[in-house]
Short mmCIF file of C-alpha atoms in Angstrom, two decimals:
data_model
loop_
_atom_site.label_atom_id
_atom_site.label_comp_id
_atom_site.label_asym_id
_atom_site.label_seq_id
_atom_site.Cartn_x
_atom_site.Cartn_y
_atom_site.Cartn_z
CA UNK M 1 0.00 0.00 0.00
CA UNK M 2 1.17 3.53 -0.73
CA UNK M 3 1.14 5.43 2.57
CA UNK M 4 1.84 9.11 3.18
CA UNK M 5 2.84 9.94 6.76
CA UNK M 6 2.70 13.49 8.12
CA UNK M 7 2.70 14.93 11.64
CA UNK M 8 2.87 18.15 13.63
CA UNK M 9 5.78 17.30 15.97
CA UNK M 10 8.32 17.65 13.17
CA UNK M 11 10.23 15.25 10.92
CA UNK M 12 12.76 14.32 13.64
CA UNK M 13 10.11 13.35 16.22
CA UNK M 14 10.24 9.87 17.73
CA UNK M 15 6.62 9.06 16.88
CA UNK M 16 6.79 9.59 13.13
CA UNK M 17 10.04 7.65 12.98
CA UNK M 18 8.53 4.68 14.83
CA UNK M 19 5.51 4.65 12.53
CA UNK M 20 7.61 4.81 9.37
CA UNK M 21 9.91 2.02 10.60
CA UNK M 22 6.98 -0.23 11.44
CA UNK M 23 5.33 0.20 8.03
CA UNK M 24 8.29 0.47 5.63
CA UNK M 25 8.77 -3.22 4.85
CA UNK M 26 5.23 -4.08 3.74
CA UNK M 27 4.28 -0.71 2.24
CA UNK M 28 5.59 2.11 0.08
CA UNK M 29 6.05 4.84 2.70
CA UNK M 30 6.43 8.55 1.92
CA UNK M 31 7.06 11.02 4.78
CA UNK M 32 6.51 14.77 4.63
CA UNK M 33 6.63 16.63 7.93
CA UNK M 34 7.36 20.08 9.34
CA UNK M 35 10.97 21.09 9.87
CA UNK M 36 10.07 22.26 13.39
CA UNK M 37 7.43 21.37 15.94
CA UNK M 38 4.06 22.76 14.87
CA UNK M 39 1.88 21.37 17.66
CA UNK M 40 -1.50 23.10 18.02
CA UNK M 41 -1.10 24.70 14.58
CA UNK M 42 -4.62 23.52 13.78
CA UNK M 43 -5.72 23.72 10.16
CA UNK M 44 -3.47 26.67 9.33
CA UNK M 45 -1.90 27.18 5.90
CA UNK M 46 1.11 29.28 4.93
CA UNK M 47 -0.20 31.95 2.57
CA UNK M 48 2.21 34.92 2.76
CA UNK M 49 5.61 33.21 2.71
CA UNK M 50 7.36 30.87 0.30
CA UNK M 51 7.88 27.29 1.43
CA UNK M 52 10.85 24.99 0.90
CA UNK M 53 10.85 21.19 0.91
CA UNK M 54 14.14 19.46 1.71
CA UNK M 55 14.90 15.79 1.05
CA UNK M 56 16.08 13.99 4.17
CA UNK M 57 16.69 10.53 5.64
CA UNK M 58 14.93 9.14 8.69
CA UNK M 59 17.06 7.00 11.05
CA UNK M 60 16.37 3.31 10.56
CA UNK M 61 14.16 3.95 7.52
CA UNK M 62 16.23 3.10 4.44
CA UNK M 63 13.16 2.39 2.32
CA UNK M 64 11.31 5.62 3.15
CA UNK M 65 11.30 8.69 0.92
CA UNK M 66 11.19 11.69 3.26
CA UNK M 67 11.02 15.49 3.14
CA UNK M 68 10.83 18.23 5.74
CA UNK M 69 8.98 21.47 5.02
CA UNK M 70 9.26 24.88 6.68
CA UNK M 71 5.48 25.06 7.06
CA UNK M 72 2.47 23.63 8.83
CA UNK M 73 1.14 20.04 8.87
CA UNK M 74 -1.50 20.94 6.29
CA UNK M 75 1.18 22.55 4.11
CA UNK M 76 3.11 19.27 4.28
CA UNK M 77 0.08 17.23 3.30
CA UNK M 78 -0.76 19.38 0.30
CA UNK M 79 2.85 19.73 -0.87
CA UNK M 80 3.46 15.99 -0.66
CA UNK M 81 0.44 15.21 -2.83
CA UNK M 82 0.48 18.24 -5.11
CA UNK M 83 4.18 18.80 -5.74
CA UNK M 84 6.49 16.13 -4.34
CA UNK M 85 5.07 13.05 -6.02
CA UNK M 86 3.22 11.25 -3.25
CA UNK M 87 0.22 9.27 -4.54
CA UNK M 88 -1.17 7.80 -1.32
CA UNK M 89 -3.82 5.19 -0.88
CA UNK M 90 -3.81 6.08 2.81
CA UNK M 91 -2.69 9.12 4.82
CA UNK M 92 -1.49 8.74 8.40
CA UNK M 93 -0.79 11.66 10.72
CA UNK M 94 1.36 10.90 13.76
CA UNK M 95 2.24 9.18 15.95
CA UNK M 96 1.76 12.36 17.98
CA UNK M 97 3.76 12.84 21.17
CA UNK M 98 0.74 13.71 23.33
CA UNK M 99 -2.92 12.75 23.12
CA UNK M 100 -5.38 14.28 20.69
CA UNK M 101 -8.56 13.61 22.60
CA UNK M 102 -11.92 15.30 22.78
CA UNK M 103 -12.24 18.90 21.72
CA UNK M 104 -8.43 19.19 21.62
CA UNK M 105 -8.73 18.00 18.02
CA UNK M 106 -9.90 21.52 17.09
CA UNK M 107 -6.39 22.93 17.61
CA UNK M 108 -4.48 19.77 16.77
CA UNK M 109 -2.17 19.98 13.77
CA UNK M 110 -2.06 16.18 13.75
CA UNK M 111 -5.80 15.84 13.29
CA UNK M 112 -5.91 18.82 10.92
CA UNK M 113 -3.55 17.15 8.46
CA UNK M 114 -5.68 13.98 8.48
CA UNK M 115 -8.79 16.12 8.15
CA UNK M 116 -7.36 17.91 5.12
CA UNK M 117 -6.55 14.56 3.54
CA UNK M 118 -10.11 13.37 4.11
CA UNK M 119 -11.46 16.58 2.57
CA UNK M 120 -9.35 15.84 -0.51
CA UNK M 121 -10.89 12.37 -0.75
CA UNK M 122 -8.19 10.23 0.86
CA UNK M 123 -8.65 7.71 3.65
CA UNK M 124 -6.91 9.24 6.65
CA UNK M 125 -6.12 8.31 10.24
CA UNK M 126 -4.70 10.56 12.97
CA UNK M 127 -2.66 8.59 15.51
CA UNK M 128 -1.54 9.82 18.92
CA UNK M 129 -0.08 8.46 22.16
CA UNK M 130 -0.91 9.77 25.62
CA UNK M 131 1.95 11.37 27.54
CA UNK M 132 4.60 13.91 26.61
CA UNK M 133 7.72 11.70 26.71
CA UNK M 134 9.12 9.41 24.01
CA UNK M 135 8.35 6.04 25.60
CA UNK M 136 6.35 3.20 24.01
CA UNK M 137 6.27 4.56 20.46
CA UNK M 138 7.53 1.28 19.01
CA UNK M 139 4.75 -0.57 20.84
CA UNK M 140 2.15 1.88 19.49
CA UNK M 141 3.48 1.59 15.95
CA UNK M 142 3.54 -2.22 15.99
CA UNK M 143 0.01 -2.53 17.36
CA UNK M 144 -1.28 0.15 14.99
CA UNK M 145 0.25 -1.72 12.04
CA UNK M 146 -1.53 -4.89 13.13
CA UNK M 147 -4.82 -3.00 13.60
CA UNK M 148 -4.63 -1.31 10.21
CA UNK M 149 -6.79 -3.83 8.26
CA UNK M 150 -9.57 -3.47 10.83
CA UNK M 151 -9.32 0.32 10.78
CA UNK M 152 -9.45 0.43 6.99
CA UNK M 153 -12.58 -1.72 7.10
CA UNK M 154 -14.23 1.04 9.19
CA UNK M 155 -13.94 3.56 6.35
CA UNK M 156 -15.83 3.91 3.09
CA UNK M 157 -15.89 6.38 0.19
CA UNK M 158 -17.83 9.01 2.14
CA UNK M 159 -16.68 8.40 5.71
CA UNK M 160 -12.93 8.05 5.73
CA UNK M 161 -11.49 9.85 8.74
CA UNK M 162 -10.53 8.23 12.06
CA UNK M 163 -8.85 9.51 15.22
CA UNK M 164 -6.88 6.89 17.17
CA UNK M 165 -5.30 7.39 20.59
CA UNK M 166 -3.05 4.97 22.48
CA UNK M 167 -2.62 4.92 26.26
CA UNK M 168 0.75 5.65 27.83
CA UNK M 169 1.92 2.11 28.59
CA UNK M 170 3.54 -0.96 27.09
CA UNK M 171 1.49 -2.92 24.56
CA UNK M 172 1.37 -5.80 27.04
CA UNK M 173 -0.66 -3.52 29.31
CA UNK M 174 -3.20 -2.32 26.73
CA UNK M 175 -6.63 -3.31 28.01
CA UNK M 176 -8.25 -3.48 24.59
CA UNK M 177 -9.93 -1.21 22.05
CA UNK M 178 -12.92 1.08 22.56
CA UNK M 179 -14.83 3.55 20.40
CA UNK M 180 -15.53 6.80 22.24
CA UNK M 181 -17.14 10.17 21.65
CA UNK M 182 -15.13 13.40 21.87
CA UNK M 183 -14.85 14.63 25.44
CA UNK M 184 -15.24 18.32 26.26
CA UNK M 185 -11.76 19.33 27.38
CA UNK M 186 -11.24 22.02 29.99
CA UNK M 187 -8.09 24.05 30.69
CA UNK M 188 -7.34 27.12 32.82
CA UNK M 189 -8.41 30.24 30.94
CA UNK M 190 -5.80 32.72 32.28
CA UNK M 191 -2.38 32.51 30.70
CA UNK M 192 0.64 32.04 32.95
CA UNK M 193 2.36 35.38 33.49
CA UNK M 194 6.03 36.20 34.05
CA UNK M 195 8.27 39.22 33.74
CA UNK M 196 10.49 39.59 30.68
CA UNK M 197 14.05 40.89 30.60
CA UNK M 198 12.86 44.36 29.63
CA UNK M 199 10.14 44.53 32.25
CA UNK M 200 7.33 43.51 29.89
CA UNK M 201 4.71 40.96 30.94
CA UNK M 202 5.01 37.65 29.10
CA UNK M 203 2.11 35.24 28.71
CA UNK M 204 2.22 31.49 28.10
CA UNK M 205 -0.73 29.11 27.66
CA UNK M 206 -1.21 26.52 30.38
CA UNK M 207 -1.53 22.89 29.34
CA UNK M 208 -2.82 21.54 32.66
CA UNK M 209 -5.97 19.61 31.85
CA UNK M 210 -8.92 20.17 34.19
CA UNK M 211 -11.31 17.72 32.51
CA UNK M 212 -13.30 15.61 34.97
CA UNK M 213 -15.30 12.59 33.85
CA UNK M 214 -17.72 10.28 35.66
CA UNK M 215 -16.71 6.67 36.20
CA UNK M 216 -19.18 5.34 33.62
CA UNK M 217 -18.25 7.88 30.93
CA UNK M 218 -17.73 6.54 27.40
CA UNK M 219 -15.62 9.37 25.98
CA UNK M 220 -12.27 8.96 24.23
CA UNK M 221 -10.60 10.75 27.15
CA UNK M 222 -11.96 8.34 29.75
CA UNK M 223 -11.15 5.21 27.78
CA UNK M 224 -7.53 6.25 27.20
CA UNK M 225 -7.14 7.12 30.89
CA UNK M 226 -8.36 3.61 31.67
CA UNK M 227 -5.75 2.01 29.41
CA UNK M 228 -7.71 1.39 26.20
CA UNK M 229 -6.78 2.19 22.61
CA UNK M 230 -9.56 4.51 21.52
CA UNK M 231 -10.99 5.02 18.04
CA UNK M 232 -13.30 7.93 17.15
CA UNK M 233 -14.77 8.36 13.66
CA UNK M 234 -14.71 12.01 12.60
CA UNK M 235 -16.33 14.13 9.89
CA UNK M 236 -15.15 17.45 8.48
CA UNK M 237 -18.66 18.77 7.79
CA UNK M 238 -19.49 21.05 10.72
CA UNK M 239 -23.04 21.73 9.55
CA UNK M 240 -25.70 21.25 12.24
CA UNK M 241 -28.34 19.85 9.88
CA UNK M 242 -31.10 19.40 12.46
CA UNK M 243 -30.81 23.02 13.62
CA UNK M 244 -30.60 24.26 10.05
CA UNK M 245 -33.94 22.62 9.31
CA UNK M 246 -35.47 24.30 12.37
CA UNK M 247 -34.21 27.81 11.72
CA UNK M 248 -34.75 27.84 7.94
CA UNK M 249 -38.50 28.70 8.15
CA UNK M 250 -37.70 31.65 10.42
CA UNK M 251 -34.79 33.06 8.45
CA UNK M 252 -35.25 32.29 4.80
CA UNK M 253 -36.97 34.94 2.67
CA UNK M 254 -36.61 36.73 -0.64
CA UNK M 255 -35.77 40.44 -0.79
CA UNK M 256 -37.29 41.06 -4.23
#
């Protein structure tokens, strides 16, 4: 299978390397990833600056064609397909070094790249691993590779976008697989403040998650916390069709 792998952690990240290594022997793998970490870049595109794409080698991946791009994850996806010669049958985004659970997917560059691929008509899967260190990526990649036929069977011509999250543990400790809805994530609203060298106030976003979930919750967040691999099918159409049908009689009219 021809597989394009992108991410938002950058081309030198441990997760993308583990995924490419796990898939390179049975597939034709093409990697295109940001030169630098672009976490939380969301669905942003570079519009006012030129981009460059540089051929590179990934450690332990002799069979992988790879580029790094001085742009966003979505830039990488579009450049790989439109300009660099990738003709994927499947797009993978990850493995991200941190979870992409619940409403965090709105700002996630990892999910955005997969979302863009799905919008262009490609089957796409975003893959992430809980925790901010570099442990257990090989375990995630091996299990994901083995799960791939089942995941592909969950997609069709119209619905071809999945979000997969792995717990932060060895594969021997995975409790199983669950499908979960997107949890509503909560974080502190005020930015952290500190004084700069010139006396100016500096602000930095806080990443401490405040999300609380009941014991019987069936969200992606809860399942991953409990040690399950979690799969959530996504769509890129944000239209609220039921509400549109309700408000149309009140709003729609002709002016002439």
